[in-house]
Amino acid sequence: EVQLVESGGGLVQPGGSLRLACAASGFSLTHYAMIWVRQAPGKGLEWVSAVSGSGENTYFGDSVKGRFTVSRDMSKNTHYLHMNSLRAEDTAIYYCAKDRGNYDLWSGSESLESWGQGTLVTVSS
Amino acid sequence: DIQLTQSPSSLSASVGDSVTMTCRASQSVSTYVNWYQQRPGKAPQLLIYAASRLQSGVPSRFSGGGSETHFTLTISSLQPEDFAIYFCQQSYSTPPFTFGPGTKVDIK
């Protein structure tokens, strides 16, 4: 059974940094793309970042480009979102998701088939 | 980036009703559209991928259609657990794979 468990959220001051973790089980990160999606309070879904199964390809939304990075620890089968220069508008629930595809080869069926429960990030002084 | 709009932004319906909602893309995305359901306080769940393919485990009362720039999600015979927000997403070309703003389905 696929499980995704996020951690690392919390309160951080503007300009600060935070690292979110997504511990995956039931599959290997090497075979699937991993995505972060966020949702500001009372708002819709915003696509944040992705890393391909091989780890060679990373993608970021315009609002976080240059501030957020991703990494993986294959020994722990865990995916990380490193958030720097945080702003009030980064306040949101951050969800980790597993794509059906790997983003190394495109199948036409790319879609977020499994999601974690989310972790709340609050940026405030 | 490709922009998605959804209509209506909200609708009211009764248990047993059939409802259809629309997602429009700012450019052609072929059939690379997915639909998600989000119940209050919960993570989104995938319902439909590649415009019309039903995700495993999703009830058959959900169906999707469309291509190019116009897509639909239909729920036949609404059930109490279907009252939620529905988001479309495009997965055309390369990321970012943007989401639409959502359609909220609530009880009449």
Tab-separated table of C-alpha atoms in Angstrom:
chain	number	residue	atom	x	y	z
A	1	GLU	CA	0.000	0.000	0.000
A	2	VAL	CA	1.285	3.430	-0.968
A	3	GLN	CA	1.667	5.855	1.931
A	4	LEU	CA	2.999	9.403	1.991
A	5	VAL	CA	3.646	11.137	5.303
A	6	GLU	CA	4.650	14.798	5.397
A	7	SER	CA	6.447	16.471	8.288
A	8	GLY	CA	8.401	19.620	9.056
A	9	GLY	CA	5.712	22.258	8.921
A	10	GLY	CA	5.398	24.994	11.512
A	11	LEU	CA	5.652	28.706	12.220
A	12	VAL	CA	8.544	30.608	10.629
A	13	GLN	CA	9.336	34.286	10.354
A	14	PRO	CA	9.378	36.101	7.017
A	15	GLY	CA	12.738	35.629	5.345
A	16	GLY	CA	13.315	32.367	7.170
A	17	SER	CA	13.806	28.817	5.956
A	18	LEU	CA	12.088	25.507	6.494
A	19	ARG	CA	12.532	21.960	5.243
A	20	LEU	CA	9.540	19.720	4.615
A	21	ALA	CA	9.905	15.951	4.376
A	22	CYS	CA	7.721	13.406	2.619
A	23	ALA	CA	8.378	9.834	3.746
A	24	ALA	CA	7.188	7.359	1.125
A	25	SER	CA	6.374	3.683	1.538
A	26	GLY	CA	4.943	1.005	-0.716
A	27	PHE	CA	6.968	2.090	-3.748
A	28	SER	CA	10.422	3.387	-4.689
A	29	LEU	CA	11.063	7.070	-5.404
A	30	THR	CA	13.303	5.993	-8.293
A	31	HIS	CA	10.267	4.921	-10.334
A	32	TYR	CA	7.900	7.853	-9.919
A	33	ALA	CA	7.855	11.637	-9.989
A	34	MET	CA	7.171	13.324	-6.672
A	35	ILE	CA	5.293	16.585	-6.470
A	36	TRP	CA	4.546	19.258	-3.875
A	37	VAL	CA	1.193	21.047	-4.058
A	38	ARG	CA	0.105	23.758	-1.644
A	39	GLN	CA	-3.198	25.255	-0.582
A	40	ALA	CA	-3.443	28.622	1.126
A	41	PRO	CA	-6.226	28.915	3.728
A	42	GLY	CA	-9.591	28.894	1.976
A	43	LYS	CA	-7.985	28.899	-1.466
A	44	GLY	CA	-7.422	26.492	-4.343
A	45	LEU	CA	-4.555	24.174	-5.197
A	46	GLU	CA	-1.207	25.534	-6.382
A	47	TRP	CA	1.371	23.282	-8.059
A	48	VAL	CA	4.749	23.980	-6.388
A	49	SER	CA	7.489	21.592	-7.523
A	50	ALA	CA	8.351	18.217	-8.994
A	51	VAL	CA	11.313	15.885	-9.210
A	52	SER	CA	11.517	13.064	-11.735
A	53	GLY	CA	12.039	9.431	-10.815
A	54	SER	CA	15.670	9.564	-11.913
A	55	GLY	CA	16.197	12.766	-9.958
A	56	GLU	CA	17.680	14.400	-13.053
A	57	ASN	CA	14.727	16.677	-13.804
A	58	THR	CA	13.275	19.230	-11.416
A	59	TYR	CA	10.508	21.748	-12.016
A	60	PHE	CA	9.213	24.703	-10.008
A	61	GLY	CA	6.250	27.017	-10.155
A	62	ASP	CA	6.973	30.654	-10.947
A	63	SER	CA	6.034	31.843	-7.453
A	64	VAL	CA	8.747	29.722	-5.781
A	65	LYS	CA	11.429	29.542	-8.463
A	66	GLY	CA	14.810	30.586	-7.073
A	67	ARG	CA	13.637	30.215	-3.457
A	68	PHE	CA	12.629	26.553	-3.154
A	69	THR	CA	14.672	23.465	-3.987
A	70	VAL	CA	14.047	19.727	-3.717
A	71	SER	CA	16.188	16.771	-2.758
A	72	ARG	CA	15.816	13.087	-2.037
A	73	ASP	CA	17.338	10.599	0.410
A	74	MET	CA	17.006	7.280	-1.340
A	75	SER	CA	18.175	5.348	1.731
A	76	LYS	CA	15.117	6.688	3.552
A	77	ASN	CA	12.855	6.787	0.472
A	78	THR	CA	12.130	10.378	1.485
A	79	HIS	CA	11.574	13.491	-0.623
A	80	TYR	CA	12.330	16.990	0.710
A	81	LEU	CA	11.196	20.530	-0.077
A	82	HIS	CA	13.727	23.161	1.000
A	83	MET	CA	12.041	26.531	1.361
A	84	ASN	CA	14.113	29.717	1.658
A	85	SER	CA	13.311	33.440	1.769
A	86	LEU	CA	9.823	32.615	2.978
A	87	ARG	CA	7.036	35.173	2.572
A	88	ALA	CA	3.632	35.566	4.136
A	89	GLU	CA	2.064	34.393	0.875
A	90	ASP	CA	3.836	31.026	1.272
A	91	THR	CA	1.509	30.271	4.185
A	92	ALA	CA	-0.381	27.132	3.205
A	93	ILE	CA	-0.934	23.449	3.731
A	94	TYR	CA	1.757	21.648	1.746
A	95	TYR	CA	0.833	18.288	0.258
A	96	CYS	CA	3.253	15.704	-1.078
A	97	ALA	CA	1.941	13.646	-3.987
A	98	LYS	CA	3.066	10.723	-6.125
A	99	ASP	CA	2.516	10.960	-9.843
A	100	ARG	CA	1.480	8.040	-11.992
A	101	GLY	CA	4.398	8.873	-14.290
A	102	ASN	CA	8.101	9.423	-13.718
A	103	TYR	CA	8.645	12.691	-15.634
A	104	ASP	CA	11.700	11.141	-17.336
A	105	LEU	CA	9.544	9.681	-20.093
A	106	TRP	CA	6.092	11.108	-20.761
A	107	SER	CA	3.167	8.681	-20.950
A	108	GLY	CA	0.248	11.074	-21.321
A	109	SER	CA	-1.249	9.713	-18.110
A	110	GLU	CA	0.603	11.970	-15.688
A	111	SER	CA	-1.674	12.560	-12.692
A	112	LEU	CA	-1.384	12.713	-8.912
A	113	GLU	CA	-2.662	9.313	-7.843
A	114	SER	CA	-1.576	9.359	-4.181
A	115	TRP	CA	-1.435	12.215	-1.679
A	116	GLY	CA	-0.184	12.728	1.856
A	117	GLN	CA	-2.275	14.292	4.587
A	118	GLY	CA	-0.488	17.657	4.342
A	119	THR	CA	1.602	19.785	6.678
A	120	LEU	CA	0.841	23.402	7.594
A	121	VAL	CA	3.434	26.121	7.051
A	122	THR	CA	2.724	29.519	8.581
A	123	VAL	CA	4.963	32.462	7.708
A	124	SER	CA	4.406	35.254	10.186
A	125	SER	CA	6.273	37.541	12.556
B	1	ASP	CA	1.889	28.764	-18.366
B	2	ILE	CA	-1.442	27.235	-19.320
B	3	GLN	CA	-4.400	28.733	-17.466
B	4	LEU	CA	-7.520	26.794	-16.500
B	5	THR	CA	-10.952	28.192	-15.702
B	6	GLN	CA	-13.812	26.236	-14.155
B	7	SER	CA	-17.525	26.852	-14.246
B	8	PRO	CA	-19.660	27.230	-12.360
B	9	SER	CA	-17.650	28.278	-9.310
B	10	SER	CA	-20.313	26.653	-7.171
B	11	LEU	CA	-23.544	24.744	-7.608
B	12	SER	CA	-26.267	23.411	-5.381
B	13	ALA	CA	-27.823	20.025	-5.986
B	14	SER	CA	-29.769	17.301	-4.260
B	15	VAL	CA	-28.905	13.682	-3.577
B	16	GLY	CA	-29.765	11.703	-6.701
B	17	ASP	CA	-29.261	14.613	-9.095
B	18	SER	CA	-26.910	14.505	-12.061
B	19	VAL	CA	-24.464	17.417	-12.315
B	20	THR	CA	-21.931	18.512	-14.905
B	21	MET	CA	-19.104	20.986	-14.457
B	22	THR	CA	-16.721	22.452	-17.006
B	23	CYS	CA	-12.989	23.122	-17.230
B	24	ARG	CA	-11.560	25.276	-20.016
B	25	ALA	CA	-7.889	25.632	-20.956
B	26	SER	CA	-6.205	28.761	-22.334
B	27	GLN	CA	-4.694	26.659	-25.136
B	28	SER	CA	-5.108	23.128	-26.421
B	29	VAL	CA	-4.027	20.472	-23.932
B	30	SER	CA	-5.155	17.514	-26.037
B	31	THR	CA	-6.723	15.102	-23.493
B	32	TYR	CA	-4.207	15.798	-20.725
B	33	VAL	CA	-6.674	16.844	-18.049
B	34	ASN	CA	-7.215	15.308	-14.636
B	35	TRP	CA	-10.003	15.794	-12.098
B	36	TYR	CA	-9.675	15.717	-8.315
B	37	GLN	CA	-12.184	15.733	-5.467
B	38	GLN	CA	-11.413	17.453	-2.177
B	39	ARG	CA	-13.658	16.926	0.800
B	40	PRO	CA	-13.481	19.416	3.703
B	41	GLY	CA	-10.300	19.058	5.735
B	42	LYS	CA	-8.959	16.287	3.516
B	43	ALA	CA	-6.303	15.920	0.847
B	44	PRO	CA	-7.461	15.865	-2.782
B	45	GLN	CA	-8.171	12.518	-4.432
B	46	LEU	CA	-7.751	11.653	-8.091
B	47	LEU	CA	-11.027	10.807	-9.850
B	48	ILE	CA	-10.334	10.988	-13.587
B	49	TYR	CA	-7.072	11.138	-15.550
B	50	ALA	CA	-6.349	11.718	-19.221
B	51	ALA	CA	-9.742	13.419	-19.576
B	52	SER	CA	-11.903	10.301	-19.401
B	53	ARG	CA	-10.081	7.458	-17.666
B	54	LEU	CA	-11.546	6.456	-14.307
B	55	GLN	CA	-8.999	6.104	-11.495
B	56	SER	CA	-9.008	2.683	-9.845
B	57	GLY	CA	-11.476	2.494	-6.972
B	58	VAL	CA	-13.515	5.529	-8.042
B	59	PRO	CA	-17.267	4.880	-8.460
B	60	SER	CA	-18.582	4.663	-12.006
B	61	ARG	CA	-21.033	7.526	-11.416
B	62	PHE	CA	-18.063	9.811	-12.123
B	63	SER	CA	-17.233	10.360	-15.772
B	64	GLY	CA	-15.069	12.768	-17.707
B	65	GLY	CA	-14.958	13.951	-21.280
B	66	GLY	CA	-13.626	16.539	-23.649
B	67	SER	CA	-10.481	17.416	-25.553
B	68	GLU	CA	-8.407	20.367	-26.702
B	69	THR	CA	-9.696	23.247	-24.559
B	70	HIS	CA	-13.078	22.083	-23.229
B	71	PHE	CA	-13.565	19.376	-20.613
B	72	THR	CA	-16.408	18.145	-18.439
B	73	LEU	CA	-16.851	16.162	-15.253
B	74	THR	CA	-20.245	14.587	-14.703
B	75	ILE	CA	-21.516	13.015	-11.522
B	76	SER	CA	-24.624	10.957	-12.104
B	77	SER	CA	-26.886	10.338	-9.108
B	78	LEU	CA	-25.114	12.481	-6.496
B	79	GLN	CA	-24.388	10.785	-3.205
B	80	PRO	CA	-23.959	12.523	0.193
B	81	GLU	CA	-20.185	11.942	0.085
B	82	ASP	CA	-19.919	13.732	-3.286
B	83	PHE	CA	-20.510	17.166	-1.783
B	84	ALA	CA	-17.013	18.564	-2.118
B	85	ILE	CA	-14.801	20.788	-4.246
B	86	TYR	CA	-13.690	19.537	-7.657
B	87	PHE	CA	-10.475	20.716	-9.306
B	88	CYS	CA	-9.256	20.119	-12.822
B	89	GLN	CA	-5.535	20.006	-13.676
B	90	GLN	CA	-3.681	20.037	-16.967
B	91	SER	CA	-0.668	17.776	-17.536
B	92	TYR	CA	0.235	18.862	-21.052
B	93	SER	CA	3.839	19.127	-22.209
B	94	THR	CA	6.108	19.809	-19.193
B	95	PRO	CA	5.428	21.123	-15.670
B	96	PRO	CA	4.158	23.230	-14.032
B	97	PHE	CA	0.889	21.319	-14.296
B	98	THR	CA	-1.546	23.986	-13.199
B	99	PHE	CA	-4.893	23.530	-11.469
B	100	GLY	CA	-8.199	25.222	-12.087
B	101	PRO	CA	-9.817	27.309	-9.327
B	102	GLY	CA	-12.368	24.637	-8.434
B	103	THR	CA	-16.119	24.035	-8.449
B	104	LYS	CA	-17.837	23.622	-5.104
B	105	VAL	CA	-20.792	21.244	-5.002
B	106	ASP	CA	-23.040	21.719	-2.009
B	107	ILE	CA	-26.391	20.498	-0.836
B	108	LYS	CA	-29.501	22.297	-2.046
